[in-house]
Coordinates of C-alpha atoms and ligand atoms in Angstrom, one line a residue:
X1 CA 179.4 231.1 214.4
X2 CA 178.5 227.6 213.8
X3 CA 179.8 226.2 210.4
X4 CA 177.7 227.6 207.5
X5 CA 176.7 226.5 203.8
X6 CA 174.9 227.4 200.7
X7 CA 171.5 226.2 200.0
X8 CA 168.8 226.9 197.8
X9 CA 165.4 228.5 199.4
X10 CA 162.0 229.2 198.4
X11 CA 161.9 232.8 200.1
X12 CA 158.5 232.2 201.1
X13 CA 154.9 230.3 199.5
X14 CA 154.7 230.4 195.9
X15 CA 157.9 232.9 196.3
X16 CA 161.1 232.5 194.2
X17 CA 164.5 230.1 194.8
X18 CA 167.7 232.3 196.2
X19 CA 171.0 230.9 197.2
X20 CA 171.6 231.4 200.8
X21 CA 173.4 230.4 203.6
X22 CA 172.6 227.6 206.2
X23 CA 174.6 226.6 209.4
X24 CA 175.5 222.6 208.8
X25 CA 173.0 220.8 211.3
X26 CA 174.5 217.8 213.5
X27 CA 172.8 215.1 213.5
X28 CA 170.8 213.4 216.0
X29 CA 170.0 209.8 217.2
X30 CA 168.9 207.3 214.2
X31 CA 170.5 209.9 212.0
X32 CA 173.4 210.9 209.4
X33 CA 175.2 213.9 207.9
X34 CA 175.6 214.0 204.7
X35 CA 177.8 216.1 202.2
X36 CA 175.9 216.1 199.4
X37 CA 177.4 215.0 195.8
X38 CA 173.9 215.0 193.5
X39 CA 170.5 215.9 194.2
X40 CA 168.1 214.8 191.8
X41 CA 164.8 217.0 190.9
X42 CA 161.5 215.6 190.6
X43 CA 158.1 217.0 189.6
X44 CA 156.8 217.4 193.5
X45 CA 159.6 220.5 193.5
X46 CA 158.3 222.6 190.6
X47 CA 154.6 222.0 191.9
X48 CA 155.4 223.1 195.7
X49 CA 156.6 226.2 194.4
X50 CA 154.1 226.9 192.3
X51 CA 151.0 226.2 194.2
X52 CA 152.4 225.3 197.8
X53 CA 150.8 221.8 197.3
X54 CA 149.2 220.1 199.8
X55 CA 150.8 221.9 203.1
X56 CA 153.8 219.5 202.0
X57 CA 156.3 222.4 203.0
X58 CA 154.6 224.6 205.9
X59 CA 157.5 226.6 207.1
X60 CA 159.4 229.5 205.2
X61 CA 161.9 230.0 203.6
X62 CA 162.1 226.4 202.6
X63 CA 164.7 223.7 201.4
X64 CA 163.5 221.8 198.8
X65 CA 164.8 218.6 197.1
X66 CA 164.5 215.1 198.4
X67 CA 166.5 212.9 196.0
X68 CA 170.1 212.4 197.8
X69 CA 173.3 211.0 197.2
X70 CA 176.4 211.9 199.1
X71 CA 179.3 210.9 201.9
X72 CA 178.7 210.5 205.7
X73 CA 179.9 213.1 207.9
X74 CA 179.1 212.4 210.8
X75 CA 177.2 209.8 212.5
X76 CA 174.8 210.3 214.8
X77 CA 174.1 208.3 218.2
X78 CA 172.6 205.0 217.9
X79 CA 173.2 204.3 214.2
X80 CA 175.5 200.7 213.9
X81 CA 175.7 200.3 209.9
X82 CA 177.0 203.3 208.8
X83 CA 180.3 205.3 208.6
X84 CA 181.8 208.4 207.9
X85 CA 183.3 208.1 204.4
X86 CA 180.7 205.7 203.5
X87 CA 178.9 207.1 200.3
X88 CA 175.2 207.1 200.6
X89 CA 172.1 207.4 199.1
X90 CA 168.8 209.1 200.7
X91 CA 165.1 210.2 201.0
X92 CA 164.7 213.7 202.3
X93 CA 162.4 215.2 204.1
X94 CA 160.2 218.3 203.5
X95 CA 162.3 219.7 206.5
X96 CA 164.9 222.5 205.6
X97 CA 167.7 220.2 207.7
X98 CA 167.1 217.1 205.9
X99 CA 166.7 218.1 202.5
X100 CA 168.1 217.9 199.1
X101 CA 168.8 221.6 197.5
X102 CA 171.7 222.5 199.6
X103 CA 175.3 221.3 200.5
X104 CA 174.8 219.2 203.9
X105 CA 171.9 217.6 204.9
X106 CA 170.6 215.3 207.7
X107 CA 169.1 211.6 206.5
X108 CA 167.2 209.1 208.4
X109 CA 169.4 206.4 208.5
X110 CA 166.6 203.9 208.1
X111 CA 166.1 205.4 204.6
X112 CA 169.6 205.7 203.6
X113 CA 171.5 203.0 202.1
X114 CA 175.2 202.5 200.9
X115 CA 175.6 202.9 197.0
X116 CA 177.2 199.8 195.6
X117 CA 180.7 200.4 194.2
X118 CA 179.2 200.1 190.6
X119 CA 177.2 203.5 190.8
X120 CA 178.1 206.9 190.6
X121 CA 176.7 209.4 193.2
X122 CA 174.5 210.6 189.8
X123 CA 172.4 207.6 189.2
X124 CA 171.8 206.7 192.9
X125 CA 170.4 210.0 192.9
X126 CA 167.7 209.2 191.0
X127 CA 166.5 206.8 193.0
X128 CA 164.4 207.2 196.2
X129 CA 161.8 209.2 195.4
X130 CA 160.5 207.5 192.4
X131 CA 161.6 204.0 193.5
X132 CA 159.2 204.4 197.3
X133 CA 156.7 205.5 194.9
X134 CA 156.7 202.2 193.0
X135 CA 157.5 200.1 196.3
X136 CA 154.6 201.8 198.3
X137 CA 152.3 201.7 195.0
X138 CA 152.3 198.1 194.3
X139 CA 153.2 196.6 197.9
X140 CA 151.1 199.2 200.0
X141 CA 148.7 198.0 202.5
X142 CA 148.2 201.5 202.8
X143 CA 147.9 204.3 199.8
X144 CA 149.2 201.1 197.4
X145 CA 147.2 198.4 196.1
X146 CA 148.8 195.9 198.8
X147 CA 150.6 193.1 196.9
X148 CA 152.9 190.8 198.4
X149 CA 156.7 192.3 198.8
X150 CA 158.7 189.6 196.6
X151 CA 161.8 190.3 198.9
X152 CA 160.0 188.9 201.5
X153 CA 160.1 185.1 203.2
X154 CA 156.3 184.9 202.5
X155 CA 156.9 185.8 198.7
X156 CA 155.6 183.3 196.6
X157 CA 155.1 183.4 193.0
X158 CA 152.1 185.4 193.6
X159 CA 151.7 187.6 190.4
X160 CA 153.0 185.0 188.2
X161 CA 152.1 185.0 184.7
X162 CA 149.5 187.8 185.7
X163 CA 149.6 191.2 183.3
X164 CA 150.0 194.5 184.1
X165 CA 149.6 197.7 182.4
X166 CA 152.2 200.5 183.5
X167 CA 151.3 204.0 181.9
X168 CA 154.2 206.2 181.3
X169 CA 157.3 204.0 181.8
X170 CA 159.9 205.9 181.1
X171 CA 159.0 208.5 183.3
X172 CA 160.8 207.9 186.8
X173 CA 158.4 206.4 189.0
X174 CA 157.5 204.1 186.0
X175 CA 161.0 202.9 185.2
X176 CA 160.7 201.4 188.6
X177 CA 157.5 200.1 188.7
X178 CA 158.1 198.0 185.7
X179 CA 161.1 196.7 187.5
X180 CA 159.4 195.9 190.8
X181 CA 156.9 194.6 188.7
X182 CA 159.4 192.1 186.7
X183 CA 160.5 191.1 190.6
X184 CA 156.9 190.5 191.4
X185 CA 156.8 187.8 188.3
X186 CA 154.1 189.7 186.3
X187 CA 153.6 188.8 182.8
X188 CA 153.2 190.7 180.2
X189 CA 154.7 193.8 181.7
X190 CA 152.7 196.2 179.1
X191 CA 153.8 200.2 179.3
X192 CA 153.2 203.5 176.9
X193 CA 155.6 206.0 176.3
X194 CA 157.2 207.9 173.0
X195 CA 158.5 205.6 170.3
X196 CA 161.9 207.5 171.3
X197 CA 162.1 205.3 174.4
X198 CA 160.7 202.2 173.5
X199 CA 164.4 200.4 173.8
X200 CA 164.7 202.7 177.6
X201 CA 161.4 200.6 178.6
X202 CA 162.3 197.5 177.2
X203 CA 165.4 197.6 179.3
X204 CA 163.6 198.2 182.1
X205 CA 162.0 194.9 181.4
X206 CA 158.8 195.8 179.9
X207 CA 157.5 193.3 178.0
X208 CA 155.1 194.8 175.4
X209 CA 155.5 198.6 174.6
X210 CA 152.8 200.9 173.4
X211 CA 153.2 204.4 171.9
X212 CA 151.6 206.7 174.6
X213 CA 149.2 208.9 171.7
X214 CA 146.7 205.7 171.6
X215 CA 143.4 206.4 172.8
X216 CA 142.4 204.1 175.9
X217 CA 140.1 202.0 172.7
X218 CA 143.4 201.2 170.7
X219 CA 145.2 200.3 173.5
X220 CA 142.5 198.1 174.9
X221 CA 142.5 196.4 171.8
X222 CA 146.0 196.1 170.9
X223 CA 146.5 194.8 174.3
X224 CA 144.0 192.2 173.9
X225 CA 146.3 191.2 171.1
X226 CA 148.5 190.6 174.1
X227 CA 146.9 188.6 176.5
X228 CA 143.2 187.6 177.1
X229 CA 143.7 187.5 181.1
X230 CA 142.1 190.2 182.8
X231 CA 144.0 193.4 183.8
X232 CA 143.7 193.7 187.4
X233 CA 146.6 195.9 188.3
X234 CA 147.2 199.2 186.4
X235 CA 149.8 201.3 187.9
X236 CA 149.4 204.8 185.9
X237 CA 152.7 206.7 186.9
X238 CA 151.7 209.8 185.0
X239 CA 147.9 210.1 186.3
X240 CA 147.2 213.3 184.5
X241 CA 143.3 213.3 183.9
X242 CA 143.6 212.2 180.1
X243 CA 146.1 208.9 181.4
X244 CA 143.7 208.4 183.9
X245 CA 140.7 207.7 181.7
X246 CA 143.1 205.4 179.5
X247 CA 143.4 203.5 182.7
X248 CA 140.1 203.2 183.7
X249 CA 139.2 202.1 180.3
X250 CA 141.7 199.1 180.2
X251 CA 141.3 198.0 184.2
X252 CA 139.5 194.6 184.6
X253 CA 136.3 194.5 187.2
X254 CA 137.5 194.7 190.8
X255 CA 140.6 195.6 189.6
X256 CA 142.9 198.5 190.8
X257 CA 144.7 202.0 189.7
X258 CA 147.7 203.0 191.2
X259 CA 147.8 206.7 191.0
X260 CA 150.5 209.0 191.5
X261 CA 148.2 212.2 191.7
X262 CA 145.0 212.3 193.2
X263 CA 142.1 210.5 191.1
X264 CA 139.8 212.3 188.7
X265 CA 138.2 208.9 187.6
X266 CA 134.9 208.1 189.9
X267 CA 135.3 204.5 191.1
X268 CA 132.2 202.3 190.9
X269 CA 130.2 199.9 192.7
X270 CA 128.7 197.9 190.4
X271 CA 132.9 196.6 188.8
X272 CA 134.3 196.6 191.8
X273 CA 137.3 198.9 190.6
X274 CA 139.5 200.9 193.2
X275 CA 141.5 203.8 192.4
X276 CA 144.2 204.7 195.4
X277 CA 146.7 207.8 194.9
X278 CA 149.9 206.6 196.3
X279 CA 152.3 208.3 198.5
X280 CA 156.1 207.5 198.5
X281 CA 157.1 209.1 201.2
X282 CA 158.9 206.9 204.0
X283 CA 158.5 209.9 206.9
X284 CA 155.2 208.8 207.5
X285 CA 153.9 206.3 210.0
X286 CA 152.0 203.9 206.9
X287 CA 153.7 201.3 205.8
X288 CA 156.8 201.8 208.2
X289 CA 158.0 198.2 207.8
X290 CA 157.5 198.2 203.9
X291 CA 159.7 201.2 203.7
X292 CA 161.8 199.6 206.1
X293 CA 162.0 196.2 204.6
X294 CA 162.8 197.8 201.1
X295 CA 165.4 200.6 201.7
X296 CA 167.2 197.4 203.7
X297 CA 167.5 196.1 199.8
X298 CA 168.3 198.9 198.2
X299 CA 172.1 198.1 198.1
X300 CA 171.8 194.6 197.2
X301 CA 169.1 195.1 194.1
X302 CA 171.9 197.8 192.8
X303 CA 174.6 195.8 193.3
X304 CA 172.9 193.1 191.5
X305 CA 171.0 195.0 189.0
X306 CA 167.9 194.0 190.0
X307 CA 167.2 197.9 190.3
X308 CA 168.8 199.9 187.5
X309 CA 168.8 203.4 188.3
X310 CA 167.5 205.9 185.7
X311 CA 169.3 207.7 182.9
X312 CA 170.6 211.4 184.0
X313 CA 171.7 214.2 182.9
X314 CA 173.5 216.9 185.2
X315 CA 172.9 220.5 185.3
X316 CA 175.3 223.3 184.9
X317 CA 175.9 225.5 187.7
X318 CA 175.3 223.6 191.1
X319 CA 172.5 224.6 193.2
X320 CA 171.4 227.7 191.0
X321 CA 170.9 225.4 187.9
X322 CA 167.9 223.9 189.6
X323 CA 165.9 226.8 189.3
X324 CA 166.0 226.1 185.0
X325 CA 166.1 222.1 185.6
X326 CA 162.2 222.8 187.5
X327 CA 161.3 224.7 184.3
X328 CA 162.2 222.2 182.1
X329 CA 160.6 219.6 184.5
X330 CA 157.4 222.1 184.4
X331 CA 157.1 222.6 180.6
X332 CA 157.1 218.8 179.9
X333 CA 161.4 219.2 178.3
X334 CA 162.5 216.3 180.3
X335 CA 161.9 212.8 178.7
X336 CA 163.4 209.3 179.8
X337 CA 166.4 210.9 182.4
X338 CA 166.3 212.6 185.9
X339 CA 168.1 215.7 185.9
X340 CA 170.4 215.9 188.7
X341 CA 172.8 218.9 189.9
X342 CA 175.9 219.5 191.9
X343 CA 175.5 221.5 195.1
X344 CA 179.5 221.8 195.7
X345 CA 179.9 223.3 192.5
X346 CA 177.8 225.9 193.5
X347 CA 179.6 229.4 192.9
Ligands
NAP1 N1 152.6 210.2 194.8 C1 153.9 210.1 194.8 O1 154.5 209.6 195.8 C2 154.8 210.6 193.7 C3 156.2 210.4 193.7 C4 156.9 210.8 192.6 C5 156.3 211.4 191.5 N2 154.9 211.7 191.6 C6 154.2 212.3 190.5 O2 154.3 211.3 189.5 C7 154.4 211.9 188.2 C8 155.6 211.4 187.5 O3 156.7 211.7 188.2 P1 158.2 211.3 187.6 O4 159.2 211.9 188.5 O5 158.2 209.9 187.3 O6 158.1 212.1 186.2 P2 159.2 212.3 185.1 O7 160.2 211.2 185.1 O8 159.7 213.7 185.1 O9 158.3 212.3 183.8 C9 158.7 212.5 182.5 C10 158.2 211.4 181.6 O10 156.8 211.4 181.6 C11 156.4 210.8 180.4 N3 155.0 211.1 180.1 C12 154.5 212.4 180.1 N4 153.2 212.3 179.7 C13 152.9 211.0 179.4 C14 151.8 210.4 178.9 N5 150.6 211.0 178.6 N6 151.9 209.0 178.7 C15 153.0 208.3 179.0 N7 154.1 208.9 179.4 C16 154.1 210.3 179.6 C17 157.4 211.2 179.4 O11 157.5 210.1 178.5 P3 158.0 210.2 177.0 O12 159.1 211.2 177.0 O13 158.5 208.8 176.7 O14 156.9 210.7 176.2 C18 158.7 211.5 180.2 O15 159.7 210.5 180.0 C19 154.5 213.5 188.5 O16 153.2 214.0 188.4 C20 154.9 213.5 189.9 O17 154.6 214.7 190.6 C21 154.2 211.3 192.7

C-alpha cells in the first residue's frame, strides 16, 4: 500500500468534515510535496461546505483548505529553485491532492515561495489566499481594477498622492490591500474597522481609520475632512450588501469597486462607476504573469517587511479543530487574526 495520511474531508456536498486517510501523492513536473506545518482557514471553506459555492469543489469527498505552509518533500521534475528541506509557503488548489486540510499536499511551484528565516510556518500561513486577493484586486487586468504592479520595471509613481478607501482592513484580504496599497504610493490610505483594531490597521499602514458602524453619509463626510481629491479606487474587502452600498456611496464618477463577493450594487452609465468581483486564485489562466510576477516577490517583501503577515491564532487539536475554527469564521467570532491549525498534531 502506498504510504498513507490523515486528512480532513467533506464526505460529500453540503455533507459534514471526517478525518480520513489519504495515500501521500508524488508530485509531478512544475511541482512540490509538501509536509504540511500550518494551514490557515479562510471564509471560502465554511461557505463551500455550506452551500457548495460556485462548483468551486466538484468532486466528493473533498479536501479543503488552501492557505499552506510546510517543508519540501520531494521535488518534482523540472523544478530548479526549490529543495527538499526548504520550508515553504503555498496556494492550494480546490483539488483533494493539492490542498490544505490534510498532512501532505502537492503545490505548484510557481505559487510557492521560500519563507524568510524571520517567519514562523504560522504567519506565512496566512498569507496566500488573502494576499492574491489584494494583488489580483488592485493590479488585475482581469477580475481587478488593473493598476500598475509597483514591483515592476514599468512602475512609476503612478498612484502617488491619490486616496483610497479600503473597507474592512483588518480582515485578511484587507490587511493586505492596505499594504499593497502603501507600495503602490496611495495617499491617504483610509480603512473601517472596530475601534479594537484601529492600532492593527494603522500598522498596516493605513493612514486614516474609520470605525466601521458609520453610515456611508458620515463616512463620506468625515472623509472629505480628509482629502478633497476624488475617490477613484475603493477596494471593499468585506462586500457584504450593507459595505457595498457604503462603497458605492463614497466612489468618485468613473471610479472603481473592488469586490471580494459578487456585486449587489447596479453600476451606472451616466458616472461611469465599475464594480468588478475579484478572484485570487492563481490556478487559473487570467492574470498568469501577475500571479507569477508577484509570488516571485513573496520572499523578498517578507524578508523585508514590505508584507507583514497577519496576526494568528492556532487551533487546538490539528486537523479536527478546523471543523470549530469554520464555525467561529461562520458566526462572525474571528476579528483582526487568521486562525490556523496543525495537521501533524492531529490524533
Ligand atoms: N474573491 C476572492 O478571491 C476572495 C479571497 C479571500 C476572501 N474572500 C472573501 O472576502 C471576505 C473577507 O475574507 P477575509 O478572509 O479577509 O475575512 P476575515 O479576515 O475572516 O474577516 C474578519 C474581519 O472582517 C471584519 N469585518 C466584518 N464585517 C465588517 C464590516 N461591516 N466592516 C468592516 N470590517 C468588517 C472584522 O473586522 P473587525 O473585527 O475589526 O470589526 C474582522 O476583523 C469573505 O467574504 C471571503 O469569503 C474572497
Amino acid at each position: 500500500m502506498s504510504p498513507q495520511q490523515k486528512a480532513l474531508v467533506l464526505t460529500q456536498k453540503q455533507g459534514n468534515f471526517e478525518l480520513s486517510s489519504r495515500s501521500i501523492p508524488s508530485p509531478g513536473a512544475g511541482q512540490l510535496l509538501v509536509k504540511i506545518q500550518s494551514a490557515a482557514l479562510n471564509p471560502v471553506d465554511w461557505k463551500i461546505k455550506d452551500t457548495g459555492i460556485l462548483g468551486l469543489v466538484t468532486h466528493y469527498p473533498a479536501v479543503l483548505g488552501s492557505d499552506i505552509a510546510g517543508i519540501v518533500e520531494e521535488v518534482g521534475e523540472g523544478v530548479e529553485n526549490f529543495r527538499k528541506g526548504d520550508r515553504v509557503l503555498a496556494h492550494g488548489k480546490y483539488t483533494n491532492d493539492l490542498a490544505a486540510f490534510q498532512q501532505y499536499t502537492l503545490t505548484v511551484a510557481s505559487f510557492t515561495a521560500k519563507i524568510p528565516s524571520s517567519e514562523s510556518f504560522d504567519s506565512a500561513a496566512t498569507v496566500a489566499v488573502a494576499l492574491d486577493a489584494a494583488v489580483v484586486g488592485l493590479y488585475g487586468n482581469e477580475m481587478g481594477a488593473g493598476l500598475t504592479p509597483p514591483w515592476t520595471e514599468s512602475a512609476g509613481d503612478h498612484e502617488s498622492k491619490k486616496p483610497i478607501v479600503i473597507l474592512g482592513g483588518s480582515s485578511s484580504v484587507g490587511s493586505y490591500t492596505i499594504q499593497l496599497a502603501r507600495l503602490s504610493g496611495f495617499y491617504p490610505i483610509i480603512t473601517t474597522a472596530s475601534p479594537s483594531n484601529e492600532e492593527l490597521v494603522r500598522e498596516y499602514g493605513a493612514t486614516h481609520f474609520f470605525d466601521r458602524n458609520l453610515s456611508g453619509k458620515q463616512l463620506k463626510a468625515a472623509i472629505s475632512k480628509v482629502t478633497d481629491r476624488p475617490i477613484r479606487i475603493v477596494y471593499d474587502s468585506i462586500s457584504l450588501p450593507e459595505t457595498q452600498l457604503v462603497a458605492w456611496e463614497l466612489l468618485a464618477n468613473n471610479g472603481t469597486l473592488v469586490l471580494t463577493l459578487p456585486a449587489s450594487v447596479k453600476e451606472d452609465e451616466g458616472k461611469g462607476r465599475k464594480a468588478i468581483h475579484t478572484f485570487g486564485y492563481p490556478h487559473v489562466p487570467q492574470n498568469e504573469e501577475l500571479y507569477r510576477s508577484s509570488w516571485a516577490m513573496v520572499e523578498k517583501w517578507l524578508s523585508e517587511g514590505t508584507i507583514q503577515p497577519n496576526k494568528y491564532e492556532v487551533l487546538p487539536n490539528g486537523l479536527e479543530g478546523i471543523i470549530e475554527g469554520l464555525e467561529r469564521l461562520k458566526l462572525g467570532q474571528v476579528s483582526g487574526v487568521k486562525l490556523v491549525a496543525h495537521p501533524q498534531e492531529t490524533q
